[in-house]
XYZ file of C-alpha atoms in Angstrom:
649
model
C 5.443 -6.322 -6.556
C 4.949 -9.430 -8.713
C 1.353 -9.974 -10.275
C 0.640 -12.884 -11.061
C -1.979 -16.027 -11.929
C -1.568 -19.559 -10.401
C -4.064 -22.228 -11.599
C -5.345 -24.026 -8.660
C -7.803 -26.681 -10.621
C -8.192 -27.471 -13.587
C -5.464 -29.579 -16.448
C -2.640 -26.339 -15.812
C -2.967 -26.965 -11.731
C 0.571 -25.344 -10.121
C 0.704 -23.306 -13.347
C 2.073 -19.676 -12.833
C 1.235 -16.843 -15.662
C 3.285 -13.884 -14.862
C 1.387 -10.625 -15.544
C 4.052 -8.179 -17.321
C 1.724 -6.233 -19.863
C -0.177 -4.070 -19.667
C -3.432 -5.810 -20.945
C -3.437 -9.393 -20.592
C -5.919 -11.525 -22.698
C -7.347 -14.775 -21.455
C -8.921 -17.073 -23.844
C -8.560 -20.025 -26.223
C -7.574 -18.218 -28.983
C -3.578 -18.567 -29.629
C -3.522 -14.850 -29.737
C -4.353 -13.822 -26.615
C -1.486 -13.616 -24.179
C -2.517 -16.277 -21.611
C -3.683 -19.070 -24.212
C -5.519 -21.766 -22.487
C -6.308 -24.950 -24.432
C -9.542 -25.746 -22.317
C -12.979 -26.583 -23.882
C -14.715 -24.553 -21.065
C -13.080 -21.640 -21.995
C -14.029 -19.055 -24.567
C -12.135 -17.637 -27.664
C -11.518 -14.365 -25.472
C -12.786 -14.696 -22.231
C -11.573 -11.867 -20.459
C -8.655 -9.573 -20.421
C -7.133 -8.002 -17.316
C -5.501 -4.278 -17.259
C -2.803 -3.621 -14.926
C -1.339 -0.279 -17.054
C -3.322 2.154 -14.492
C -2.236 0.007 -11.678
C 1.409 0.246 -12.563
C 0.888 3.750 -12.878
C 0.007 3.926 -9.060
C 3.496 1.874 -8.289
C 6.118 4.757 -9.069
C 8.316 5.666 -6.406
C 6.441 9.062 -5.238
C 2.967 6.833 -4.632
C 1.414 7.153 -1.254
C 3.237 4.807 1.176
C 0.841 1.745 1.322
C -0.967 2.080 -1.682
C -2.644 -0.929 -3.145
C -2.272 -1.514 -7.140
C -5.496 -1.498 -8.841
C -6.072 -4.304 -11.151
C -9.109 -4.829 -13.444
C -10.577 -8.306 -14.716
C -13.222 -7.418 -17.375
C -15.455 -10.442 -19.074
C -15.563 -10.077 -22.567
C -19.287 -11.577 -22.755
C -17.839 -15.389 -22.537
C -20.025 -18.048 -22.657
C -19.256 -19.896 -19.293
C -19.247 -15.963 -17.652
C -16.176 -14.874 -15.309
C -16.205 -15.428 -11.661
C -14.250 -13.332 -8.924
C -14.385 -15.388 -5.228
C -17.701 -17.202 -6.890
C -19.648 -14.189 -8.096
C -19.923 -13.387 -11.696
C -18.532 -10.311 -12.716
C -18.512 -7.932 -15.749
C -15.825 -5.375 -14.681
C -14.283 -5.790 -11.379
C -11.215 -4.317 -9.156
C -8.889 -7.333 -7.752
C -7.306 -7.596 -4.547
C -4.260 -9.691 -3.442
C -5.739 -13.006 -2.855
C -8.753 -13.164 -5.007
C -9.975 -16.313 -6.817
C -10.857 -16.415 -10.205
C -12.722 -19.004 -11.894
C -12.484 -19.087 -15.859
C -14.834 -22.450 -17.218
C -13.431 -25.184 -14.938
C -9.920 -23.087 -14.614
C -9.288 -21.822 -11.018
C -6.345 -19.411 -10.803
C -5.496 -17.316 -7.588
C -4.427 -13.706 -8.286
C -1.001 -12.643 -6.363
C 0.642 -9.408 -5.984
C 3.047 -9.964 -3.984
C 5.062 -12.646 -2.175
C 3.540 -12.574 1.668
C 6.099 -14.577 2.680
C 9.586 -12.620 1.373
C 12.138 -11.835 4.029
C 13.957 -9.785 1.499
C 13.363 -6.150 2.395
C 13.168 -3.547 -0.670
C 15.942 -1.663 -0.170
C 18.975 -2.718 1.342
C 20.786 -0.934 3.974
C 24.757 0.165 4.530
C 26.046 -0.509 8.092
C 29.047 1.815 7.670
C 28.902 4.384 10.031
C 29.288 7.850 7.460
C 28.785 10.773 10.831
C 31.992 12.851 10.618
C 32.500 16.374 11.652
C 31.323 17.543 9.089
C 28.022 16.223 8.862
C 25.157 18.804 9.704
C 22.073 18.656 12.352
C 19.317 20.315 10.828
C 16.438 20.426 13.486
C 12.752 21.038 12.063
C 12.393 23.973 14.304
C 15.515 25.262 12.905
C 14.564 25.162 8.960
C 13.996 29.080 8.331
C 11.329 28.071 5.685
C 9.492 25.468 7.982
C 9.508 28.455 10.725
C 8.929 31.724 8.664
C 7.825 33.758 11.749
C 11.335 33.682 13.211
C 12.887 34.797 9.896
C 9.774 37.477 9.985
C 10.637 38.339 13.553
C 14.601 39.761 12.764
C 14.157 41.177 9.236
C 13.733 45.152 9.644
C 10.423 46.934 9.457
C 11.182 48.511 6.182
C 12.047 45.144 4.202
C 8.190 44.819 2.925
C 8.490 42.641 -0.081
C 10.561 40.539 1.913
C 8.162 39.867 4.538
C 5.616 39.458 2.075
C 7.706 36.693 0.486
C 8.106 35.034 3.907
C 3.938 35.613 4.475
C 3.543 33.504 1.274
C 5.404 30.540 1.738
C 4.197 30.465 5.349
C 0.801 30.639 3.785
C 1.515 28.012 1.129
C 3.349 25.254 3.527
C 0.098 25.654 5.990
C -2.528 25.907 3.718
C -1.621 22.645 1.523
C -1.213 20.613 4.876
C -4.752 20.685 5.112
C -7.487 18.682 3.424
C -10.535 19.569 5.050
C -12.148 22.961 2.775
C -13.436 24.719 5.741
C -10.435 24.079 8.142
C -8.620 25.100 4.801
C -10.654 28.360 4.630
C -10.584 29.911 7.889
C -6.796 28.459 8.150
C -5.997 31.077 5.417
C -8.527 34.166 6.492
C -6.410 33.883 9.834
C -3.243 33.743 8.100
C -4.158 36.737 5.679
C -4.719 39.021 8.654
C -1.464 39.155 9.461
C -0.309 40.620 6.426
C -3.120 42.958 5.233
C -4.691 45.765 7.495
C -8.438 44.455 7.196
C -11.529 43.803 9.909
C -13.633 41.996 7.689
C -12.666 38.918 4.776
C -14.569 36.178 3.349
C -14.046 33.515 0.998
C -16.548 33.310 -1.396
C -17.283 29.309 -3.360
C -18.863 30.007 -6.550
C -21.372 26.644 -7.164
C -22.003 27.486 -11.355
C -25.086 24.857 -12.007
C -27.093 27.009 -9.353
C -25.146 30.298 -10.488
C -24.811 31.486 -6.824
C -22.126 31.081 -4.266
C -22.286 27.327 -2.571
C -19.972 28.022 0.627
C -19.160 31.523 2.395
C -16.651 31.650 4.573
C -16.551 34.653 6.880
C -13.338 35.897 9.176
C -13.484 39.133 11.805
C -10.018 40.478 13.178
C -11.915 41.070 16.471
C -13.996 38.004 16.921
C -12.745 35.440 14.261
C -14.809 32.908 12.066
C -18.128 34.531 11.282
C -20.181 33.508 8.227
C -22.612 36.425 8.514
C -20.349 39.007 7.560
C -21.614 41.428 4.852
C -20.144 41.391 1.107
C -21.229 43.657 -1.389
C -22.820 41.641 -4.428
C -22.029 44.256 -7.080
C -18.234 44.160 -6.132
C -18.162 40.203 -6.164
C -20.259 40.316 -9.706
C -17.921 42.518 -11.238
C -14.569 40.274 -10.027
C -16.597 37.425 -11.347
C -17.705 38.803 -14.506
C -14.321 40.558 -15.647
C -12.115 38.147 -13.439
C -10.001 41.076 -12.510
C -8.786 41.681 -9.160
C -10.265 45.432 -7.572
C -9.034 47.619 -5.186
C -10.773 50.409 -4.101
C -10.255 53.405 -1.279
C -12.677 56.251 -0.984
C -15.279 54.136 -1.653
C -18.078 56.595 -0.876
C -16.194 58.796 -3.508
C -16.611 55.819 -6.093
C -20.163 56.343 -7.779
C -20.591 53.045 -8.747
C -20.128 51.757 -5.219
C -20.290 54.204 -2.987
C -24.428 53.917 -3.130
C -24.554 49.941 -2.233
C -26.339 49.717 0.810
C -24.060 47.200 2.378
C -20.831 49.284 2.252
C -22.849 52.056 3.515
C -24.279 50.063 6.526
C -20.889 48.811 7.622
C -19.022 52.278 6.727
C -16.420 50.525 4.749
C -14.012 52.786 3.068
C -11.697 50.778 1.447
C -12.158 46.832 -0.078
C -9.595 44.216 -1.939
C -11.676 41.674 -3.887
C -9.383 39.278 -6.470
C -10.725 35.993 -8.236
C -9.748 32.762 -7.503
C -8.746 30.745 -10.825
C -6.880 27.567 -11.230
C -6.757 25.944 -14.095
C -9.001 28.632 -16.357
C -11.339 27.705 -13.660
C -13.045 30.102 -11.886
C -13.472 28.711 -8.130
C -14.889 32.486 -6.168
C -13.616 35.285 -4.813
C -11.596 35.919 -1.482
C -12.731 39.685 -0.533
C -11.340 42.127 2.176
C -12.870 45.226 3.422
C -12.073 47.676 6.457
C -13.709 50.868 8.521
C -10.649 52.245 8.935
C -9.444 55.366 7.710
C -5.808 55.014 8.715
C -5.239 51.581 7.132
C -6.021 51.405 3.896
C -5.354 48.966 1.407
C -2.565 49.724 -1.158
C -1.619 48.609 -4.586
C 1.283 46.265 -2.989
C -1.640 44.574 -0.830
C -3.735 43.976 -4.071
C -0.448 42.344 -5.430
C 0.168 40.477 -2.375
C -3.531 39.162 -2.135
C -3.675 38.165 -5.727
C -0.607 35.996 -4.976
C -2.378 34.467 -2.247
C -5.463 33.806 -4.282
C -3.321 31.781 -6.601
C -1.829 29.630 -3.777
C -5.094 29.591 -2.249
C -7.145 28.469 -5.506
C -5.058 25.170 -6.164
C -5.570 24.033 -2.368
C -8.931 24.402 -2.479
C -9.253 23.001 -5.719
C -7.037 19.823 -4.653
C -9.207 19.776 -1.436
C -12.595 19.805 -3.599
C -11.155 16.738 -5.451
C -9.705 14.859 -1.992
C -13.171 15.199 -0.492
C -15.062 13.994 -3.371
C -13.001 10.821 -3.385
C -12.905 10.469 -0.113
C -16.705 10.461 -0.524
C -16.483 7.896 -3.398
C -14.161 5.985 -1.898
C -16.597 5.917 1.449
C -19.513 4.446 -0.885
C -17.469 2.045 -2.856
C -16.125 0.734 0.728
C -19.911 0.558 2.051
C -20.521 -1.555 -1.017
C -17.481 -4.055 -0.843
C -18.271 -4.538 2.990
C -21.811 -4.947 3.076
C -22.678 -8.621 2.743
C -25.346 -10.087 1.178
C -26.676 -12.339 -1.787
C -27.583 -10.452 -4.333
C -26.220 -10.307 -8.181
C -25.992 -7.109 -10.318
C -23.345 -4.246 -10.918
C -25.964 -2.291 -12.394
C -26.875 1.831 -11.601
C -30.170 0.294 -9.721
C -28.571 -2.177 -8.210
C -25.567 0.065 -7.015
C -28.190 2.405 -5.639
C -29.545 -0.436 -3.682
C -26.410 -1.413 -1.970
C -25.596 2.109 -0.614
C -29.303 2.406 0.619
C -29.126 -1.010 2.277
C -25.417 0.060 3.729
C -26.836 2.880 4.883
C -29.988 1.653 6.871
C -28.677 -1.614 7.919
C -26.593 -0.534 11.001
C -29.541 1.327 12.194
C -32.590 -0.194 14.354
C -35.187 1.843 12.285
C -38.196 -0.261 10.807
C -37.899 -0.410 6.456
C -40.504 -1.157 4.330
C -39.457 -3.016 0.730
C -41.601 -2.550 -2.428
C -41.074 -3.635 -5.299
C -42.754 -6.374 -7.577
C -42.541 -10.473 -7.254
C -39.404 -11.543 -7.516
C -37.041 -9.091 -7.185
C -35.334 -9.942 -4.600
C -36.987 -8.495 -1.308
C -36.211 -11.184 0.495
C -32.550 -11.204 -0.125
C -32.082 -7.448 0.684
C -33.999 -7.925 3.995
C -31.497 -10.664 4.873
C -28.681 -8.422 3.482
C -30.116 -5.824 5.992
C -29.997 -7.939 8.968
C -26.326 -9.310 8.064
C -25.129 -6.229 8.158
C -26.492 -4.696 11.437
C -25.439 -5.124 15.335
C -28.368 -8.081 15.196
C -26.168 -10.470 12.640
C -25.592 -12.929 15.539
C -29.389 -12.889 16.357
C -31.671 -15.084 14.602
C -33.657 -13.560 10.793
C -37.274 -14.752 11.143
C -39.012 -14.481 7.756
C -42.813 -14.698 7.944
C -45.154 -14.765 4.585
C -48.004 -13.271 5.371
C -50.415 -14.597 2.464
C -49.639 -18.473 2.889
C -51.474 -18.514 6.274
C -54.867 -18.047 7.488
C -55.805 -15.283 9.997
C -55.863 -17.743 12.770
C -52.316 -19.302 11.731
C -50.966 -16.104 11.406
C -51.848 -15.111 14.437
C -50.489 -18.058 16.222
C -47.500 -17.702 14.082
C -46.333 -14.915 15.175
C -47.220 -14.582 18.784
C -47.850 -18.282 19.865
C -50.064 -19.521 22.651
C -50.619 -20.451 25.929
C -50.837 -24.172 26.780
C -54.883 -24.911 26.545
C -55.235 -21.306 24.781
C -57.785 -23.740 21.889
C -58.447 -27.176 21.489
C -55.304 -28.807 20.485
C -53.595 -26.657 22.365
C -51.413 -29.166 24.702
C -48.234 -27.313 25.213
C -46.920 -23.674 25.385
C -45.942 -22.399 22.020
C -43.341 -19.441 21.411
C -43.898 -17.108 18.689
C -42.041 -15.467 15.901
C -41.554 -12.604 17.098
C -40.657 -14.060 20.823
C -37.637 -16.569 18.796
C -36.452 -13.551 17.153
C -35.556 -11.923 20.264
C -32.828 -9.452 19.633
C -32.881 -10.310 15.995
C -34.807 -8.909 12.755
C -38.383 -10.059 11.289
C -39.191 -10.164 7.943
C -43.065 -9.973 6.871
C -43.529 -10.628 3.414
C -46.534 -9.717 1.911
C -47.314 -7.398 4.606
C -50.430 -5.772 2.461
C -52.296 -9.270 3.012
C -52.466 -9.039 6.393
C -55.948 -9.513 7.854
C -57.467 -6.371 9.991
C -57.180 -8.073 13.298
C -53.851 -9.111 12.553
C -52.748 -5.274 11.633
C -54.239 -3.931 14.960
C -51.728 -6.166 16.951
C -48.806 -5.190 14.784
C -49.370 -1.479 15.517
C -49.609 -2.124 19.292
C -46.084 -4.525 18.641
C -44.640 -1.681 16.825
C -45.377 0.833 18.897
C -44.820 -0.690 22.956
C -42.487 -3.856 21.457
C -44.736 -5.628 23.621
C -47.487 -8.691 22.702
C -48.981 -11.320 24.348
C -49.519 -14.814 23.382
C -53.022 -16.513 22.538
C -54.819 -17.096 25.581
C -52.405 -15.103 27.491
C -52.683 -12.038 29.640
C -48.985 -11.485 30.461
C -46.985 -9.066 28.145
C -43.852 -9.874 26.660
C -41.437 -7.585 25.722
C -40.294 -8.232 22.003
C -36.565 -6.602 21.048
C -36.846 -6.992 17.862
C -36.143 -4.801 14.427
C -39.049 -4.963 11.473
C -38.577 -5.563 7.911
C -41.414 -5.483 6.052
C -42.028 -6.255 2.021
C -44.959 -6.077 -0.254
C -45.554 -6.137 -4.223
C -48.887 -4.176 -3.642
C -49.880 -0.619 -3.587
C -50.216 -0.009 -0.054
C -51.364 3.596 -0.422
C -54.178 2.504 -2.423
C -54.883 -0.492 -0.385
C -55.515 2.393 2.448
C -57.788 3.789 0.365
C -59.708 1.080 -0.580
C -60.306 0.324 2.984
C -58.034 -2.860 3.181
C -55.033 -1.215 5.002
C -54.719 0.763 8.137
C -53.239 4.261 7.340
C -51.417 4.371 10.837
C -50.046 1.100 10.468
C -48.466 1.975 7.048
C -47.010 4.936 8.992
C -45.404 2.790 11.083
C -43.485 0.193 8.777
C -42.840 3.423 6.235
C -40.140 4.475 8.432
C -37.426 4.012 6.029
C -38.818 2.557 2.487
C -36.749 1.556 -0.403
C -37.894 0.116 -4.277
C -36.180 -3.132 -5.132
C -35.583 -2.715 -9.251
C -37.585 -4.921 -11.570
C -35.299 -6.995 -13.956
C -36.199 -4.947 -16.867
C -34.722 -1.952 -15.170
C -31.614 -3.929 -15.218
C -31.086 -5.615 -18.306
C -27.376 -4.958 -18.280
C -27.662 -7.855 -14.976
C -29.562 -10.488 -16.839
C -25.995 -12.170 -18.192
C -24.369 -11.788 -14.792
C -27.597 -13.647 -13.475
C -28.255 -16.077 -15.853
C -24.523 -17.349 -15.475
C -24.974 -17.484 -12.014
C -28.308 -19.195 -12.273
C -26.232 -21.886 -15.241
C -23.108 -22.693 -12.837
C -25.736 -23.499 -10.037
C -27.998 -25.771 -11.587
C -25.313 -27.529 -13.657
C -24.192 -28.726 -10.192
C -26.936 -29.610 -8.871
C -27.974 -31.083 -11.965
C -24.669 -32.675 -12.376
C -24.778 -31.669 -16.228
C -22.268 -30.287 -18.217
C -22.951 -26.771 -20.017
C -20.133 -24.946 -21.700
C -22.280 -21.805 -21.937
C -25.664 -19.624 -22.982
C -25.695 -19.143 -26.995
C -25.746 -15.529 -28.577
C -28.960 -15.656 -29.341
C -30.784 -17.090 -26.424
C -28.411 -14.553 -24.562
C -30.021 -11.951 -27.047
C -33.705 -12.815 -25.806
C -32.847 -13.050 -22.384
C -32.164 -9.633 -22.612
C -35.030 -8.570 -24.621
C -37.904 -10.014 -22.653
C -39.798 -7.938 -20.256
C -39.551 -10.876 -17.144
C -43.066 -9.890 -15.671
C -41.940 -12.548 -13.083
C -38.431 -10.801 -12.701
C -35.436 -12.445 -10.823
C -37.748 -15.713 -9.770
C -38.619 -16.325 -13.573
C -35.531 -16.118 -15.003
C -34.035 -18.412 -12.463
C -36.486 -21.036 -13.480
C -36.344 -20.091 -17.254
C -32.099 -21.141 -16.730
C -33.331 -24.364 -14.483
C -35.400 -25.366 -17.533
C -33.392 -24.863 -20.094
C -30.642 -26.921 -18.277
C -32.624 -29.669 -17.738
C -34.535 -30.129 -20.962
C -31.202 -28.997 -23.465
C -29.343 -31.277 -25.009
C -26.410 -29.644 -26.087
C -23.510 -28.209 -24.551
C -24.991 -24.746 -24.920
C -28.261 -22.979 -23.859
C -29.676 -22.687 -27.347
C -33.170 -20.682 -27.718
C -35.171 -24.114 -28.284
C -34.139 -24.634 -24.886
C -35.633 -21.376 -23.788
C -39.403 -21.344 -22.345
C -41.816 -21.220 -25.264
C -43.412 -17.592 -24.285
C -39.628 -16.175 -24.214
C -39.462 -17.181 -27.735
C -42.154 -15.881 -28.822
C -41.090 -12.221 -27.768
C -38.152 -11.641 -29.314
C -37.185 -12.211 -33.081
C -35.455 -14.958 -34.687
C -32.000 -15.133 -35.745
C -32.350 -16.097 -39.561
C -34.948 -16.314 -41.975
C -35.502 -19.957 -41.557
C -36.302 -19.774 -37.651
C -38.519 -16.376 -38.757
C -40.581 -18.561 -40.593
C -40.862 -21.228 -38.088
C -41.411 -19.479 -34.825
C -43.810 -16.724 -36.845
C -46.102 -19.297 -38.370
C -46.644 -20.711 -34.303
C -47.417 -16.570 -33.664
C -49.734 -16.659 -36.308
C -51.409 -20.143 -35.306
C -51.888 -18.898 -31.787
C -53.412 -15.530 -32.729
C -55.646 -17.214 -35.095
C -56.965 -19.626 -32.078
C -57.159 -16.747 -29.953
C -59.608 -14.516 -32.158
C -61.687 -17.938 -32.156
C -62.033 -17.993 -28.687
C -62.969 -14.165 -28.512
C -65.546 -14.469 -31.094
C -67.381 -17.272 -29.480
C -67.347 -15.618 -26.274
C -68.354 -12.258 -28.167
C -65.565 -10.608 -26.504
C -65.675 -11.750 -22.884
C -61.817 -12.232 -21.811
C -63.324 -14.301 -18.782
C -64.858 -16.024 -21.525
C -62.231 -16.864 -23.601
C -59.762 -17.810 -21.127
C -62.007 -20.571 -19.769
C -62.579 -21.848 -23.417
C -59.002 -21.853 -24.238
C -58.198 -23.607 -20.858
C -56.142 -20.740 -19.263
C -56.282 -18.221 -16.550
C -57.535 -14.844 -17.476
C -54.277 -13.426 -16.748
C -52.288 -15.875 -18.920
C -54.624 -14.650 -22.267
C -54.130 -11.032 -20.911
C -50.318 -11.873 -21.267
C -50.603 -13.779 -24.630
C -52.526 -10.750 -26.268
C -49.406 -8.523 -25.370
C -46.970 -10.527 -26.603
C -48.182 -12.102 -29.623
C -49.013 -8.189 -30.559
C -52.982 -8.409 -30.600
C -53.973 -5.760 -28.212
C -55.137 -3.364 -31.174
C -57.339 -6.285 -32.294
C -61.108 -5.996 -31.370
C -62.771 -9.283 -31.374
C -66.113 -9.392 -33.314
């Protein structure tokens, strides 16, 4: 393995930084280990930590595995891109592109094209008569039944020996718990005289067991089997093992009504504990009078228990990686648009990687802007219909008539104007996915014929009386409260039914301020080409009120926010001047100077906005048309400029 950077733009093009420490700074900054002299670069612009990943390279990792290496921005001003998405912390693979200002380096870990194998091999032929075949099925401790088979019957501790490293080469082959379980209640049998065993998962946070497995010598795997609770509490409580014969003799058991009902007379109960962890309890009970447990089985099964506790421990751990590692692949693969490492916004990409390889309809909410759109493409890209065309319909930019048309087209003469055949929406989206936005502002009549589409995917054009089968899959999206919009009469309760199959809530930006960096560098390296201006970078402080306002408009507003900044700014930096003027006004300044500045415009507005309240003697309505602004806007103004405890007079 050789990590390593090569610049592939920028001044240092055909440079190669070899990656031999363990964290390896990246900045301008003659400190940092990679030191590039670049104005587009920051001080310390990002480091990248490879000291885990070597880690994972010794010579007993798992054939095949892939080093982990970590790029991590250090807030720089121009942001960190990985295959041209910002990043804040992210995981590289062989191959990846990384763009640092106007520095383009591709990340290598190895050489794809070197002949040279890793080890190199001896052609001398070393087989002499001496040398000795050792066949698997000749290893005695690969194949302990055979060495069971020919030691005498007397030679217990032996056997017993041979029992437990049969049981310990089986039982850590196996990954899967409750293969793992029933693998070693089988195995068990043949050493201890017992009809009945169970394995018993203790799951602390809901103090009661989370998994029983159950084992009959007669019949096998069988989770009903009866265990007596005040044994198990006792093994748990004390973590002591228990063996007891006689048991109707014993006064403290001999009265619990589940021994009684299955007439056991002797039981073997021992903790399982790895690591000072208590995992359960493996108990044995049997009916039998002649086979009894001893104390050399309660020594044998405690030995077991501590083989048994570290696989099942180990296979815990597997499975919950294995289910990580399922997620975090669902993530990586599923394409789509959006920016944001964020909690929400990781919660998002499983629930779109979950639904989108289904057919079944989903309904997004969330407010304006936040990116419905986008996820209903994502959803689309990422199912069997990605070949098929996306339709995307807004439902509130078109009349009812429109609409209609829209989506199901016409027959030729179907209206006046009506000259040729027209195909609808839904009819060019054959086989593909349709997104309605703004589904709540769809008219009555409109609804009705949805349902009916929804239900038969079937539809006929305007002015026709032939149906048309429609194979398509519905997205639907919608910043409005469709349960009250049902109540209120404006929404049809079975049609909500219908699109609420599968329903997801797209974050608002303030949810996910810890994004608003990622996406305003996103939203700066877009516009500055498109713009074809030159910006280094978003200042601390405008990168401090970013993050502090509330973004009623959410993803949409910042976006134009960045746009505006980069084309009214004059400097090489996103300054807060450059910011829009409501922005400023809801965060604090920087110094004392600005304070004074930006408070005595606060104070100027609220002044003018008691005027206007007073001479319309409180009327908001009022007001706003005095002032020259929609209601909503003065609404907006009295929350941010802090008068909402004001009462005009």
């Amino acid at each position: 393995m050789d990590p390593r950077l090569i610049a592939i733009s920028g001044s240092l093009k055909g440079t190669i930084f070899a990656l031999t420490e363990d964290n390896v700074s990246v900045g301008r900054e003659t400190s940092n280990v990679i030191c590039l002299n670049e104005p587009s670069i920051s001080r310390r612009h990002c480091v990248l930590k490879i000291k885990d990943a070597r880690a994972e390279c010794r010579s007993d990792s798992y054939p095949g595995q892939e080093a982990k290496f970590q790029i991590i921005d250090l807030e720089s001003f121009n942001g960190t891109f990985v295959n041209g998405f910002p990043i804040k912390e992210h995981s590289l693979a062989h191959g990846d592109q990384i763009a640092l200002g106007d520095v383009q380096f591709l990340f290598l870990l190895h050489d794809a094209e070197a002949g040279t194998p890793p080890v190199a091999f001896d052609e001398a032929d070393l087989i002499t008569r001496s040398t000795v075949r050792l066949q698997p099925e000749d290893a005695f401790y690969l194949r302990p039944e055979r060495v069971l088979a020919d030691l005498p019957q007397t030679a217990r501790i032996a056997r017993e020996l041979i029992a437990l490293l049969k049981i310990n080469t089986t039982i850590n082959s196996l990954r899967d718990r409750r293969q793992l379980q029933h693998r070693l209640l089988e195995l068990v049998l043949e050493v201890i005289p017992a009809e009945r065993e169970a394995i018993l998962l203790v799951d602390w946070s809901q103090d009661t067991f989370s998994s029983i497995s159950g084992w009959k010598r007669k019949t096998g795997p069988d989770d009903s089997i009866k265990v007596s609770r005040t044994i198990t509490n006792q093994v748990l409580q004390e973590v002591v093992a228990l063996l007891s014969n006689d048991v109707f003799e014993n006064e403290s058991l001999g009265g619990t009504p589940s021994l009684v009902a299955s007439r056991v007379c002797s039981l073997l109960c021992v903790p399982l504990v790895v690591y000072e962890k208590l995992l359960g309890v493996i108990y044995l009970d049997t009916s039998d009078p002649t086979a009894r447990f001893d104390e050399g089985h309660l020594q044998l099964l405690t030995a077991i228990a501590g083989i048994a506790a570290i696989a099942l421990e180990n296979a815990r751990q597997f499975e919950g990686l294995q289910n990580e590692n399922q997620q975090l692949r669902a993530e990586i693969k599923l394409k789509h648009k959006m920016i944001g490492e964020s909690a929400r916004m990781r919660e998002v990409y499983t629930f779109l990687s979950k639904v989108a390889p289904t057919d079944s309809t989903v309904l997004i909410l969330g407010e304006s802007g936040t990116g419905k759109e986008l996820a209903a493409h994502a959803i689309h890209l990422n199912s069997a219909r990605a070949t098929k065309p996306f339709v995307a319909i807004n439902c509130a930019t078109l009349t009812e008539s429109l609409l209609e048309d829209e989506l199901f087209g016409h027959e030729k003469g179907a209206f006046t104007g009506a000259i040729t055949q027209k195909l609808g929406k839904l009819e060019i989206a054959d086989g593909g996915t349709v997104f309605l936005d703004e589904i709540g502002e769809l008219p009555p009549v409109i609804q009705a014929k949805l349902l009916r589409v929804l239900q038969t995917r079937e539809f006929e054009r305007v002015g026709g009386t032939r149906s048309i089968k429609a194979d398509i899959r519905l997205v639907a999206a919608t910043n409005r409260n469709l349960e009250a919009a049902i109540k209120a009469g404006d929404f049809r309760e079975d049609l909500y039914y219908r699109l609420n199959v599968v329903s997801m809530v797209m974050p608002a930006l303030r949810e996910r301020r810890e994004d608003i960096p990622l996406l305003a560098t996103y939203f700066l390296a877009n516009f500055s080409k498109k713009c074809k201006r030159r910006v280094t970078g978003i200042s601390t402080e405008a990168r401090r009120l970013l993050e502090a306002y509330e973004w009623p408009g959410n993803v949409r507003e910042l976006e134009n926010a960045i746009e505006r900044a980069l084309v009214l700014g004059s400097t090489d930096l996103i300054v807060r001047e450059d910011l829009p003027e409501l922005l400023c006004e809801s965060g604090p300044a920087q110094n004392a100077g600005k304070a004074s500045y930006y408070e005595a415009i606060k104070e100027a507005k609220r002044q003018f906005i008691r005027e206007a309240l007073e001479q319309a003697e409180g009327n908001y309505t009022e007001a706003a048309k005095q002032l020259g602004i929609h209601p909503n806007n003065l609404h907006r103004l009295i929350r941010s400029l802090a008068l909402k405890t004001i009462d005009p007079q």
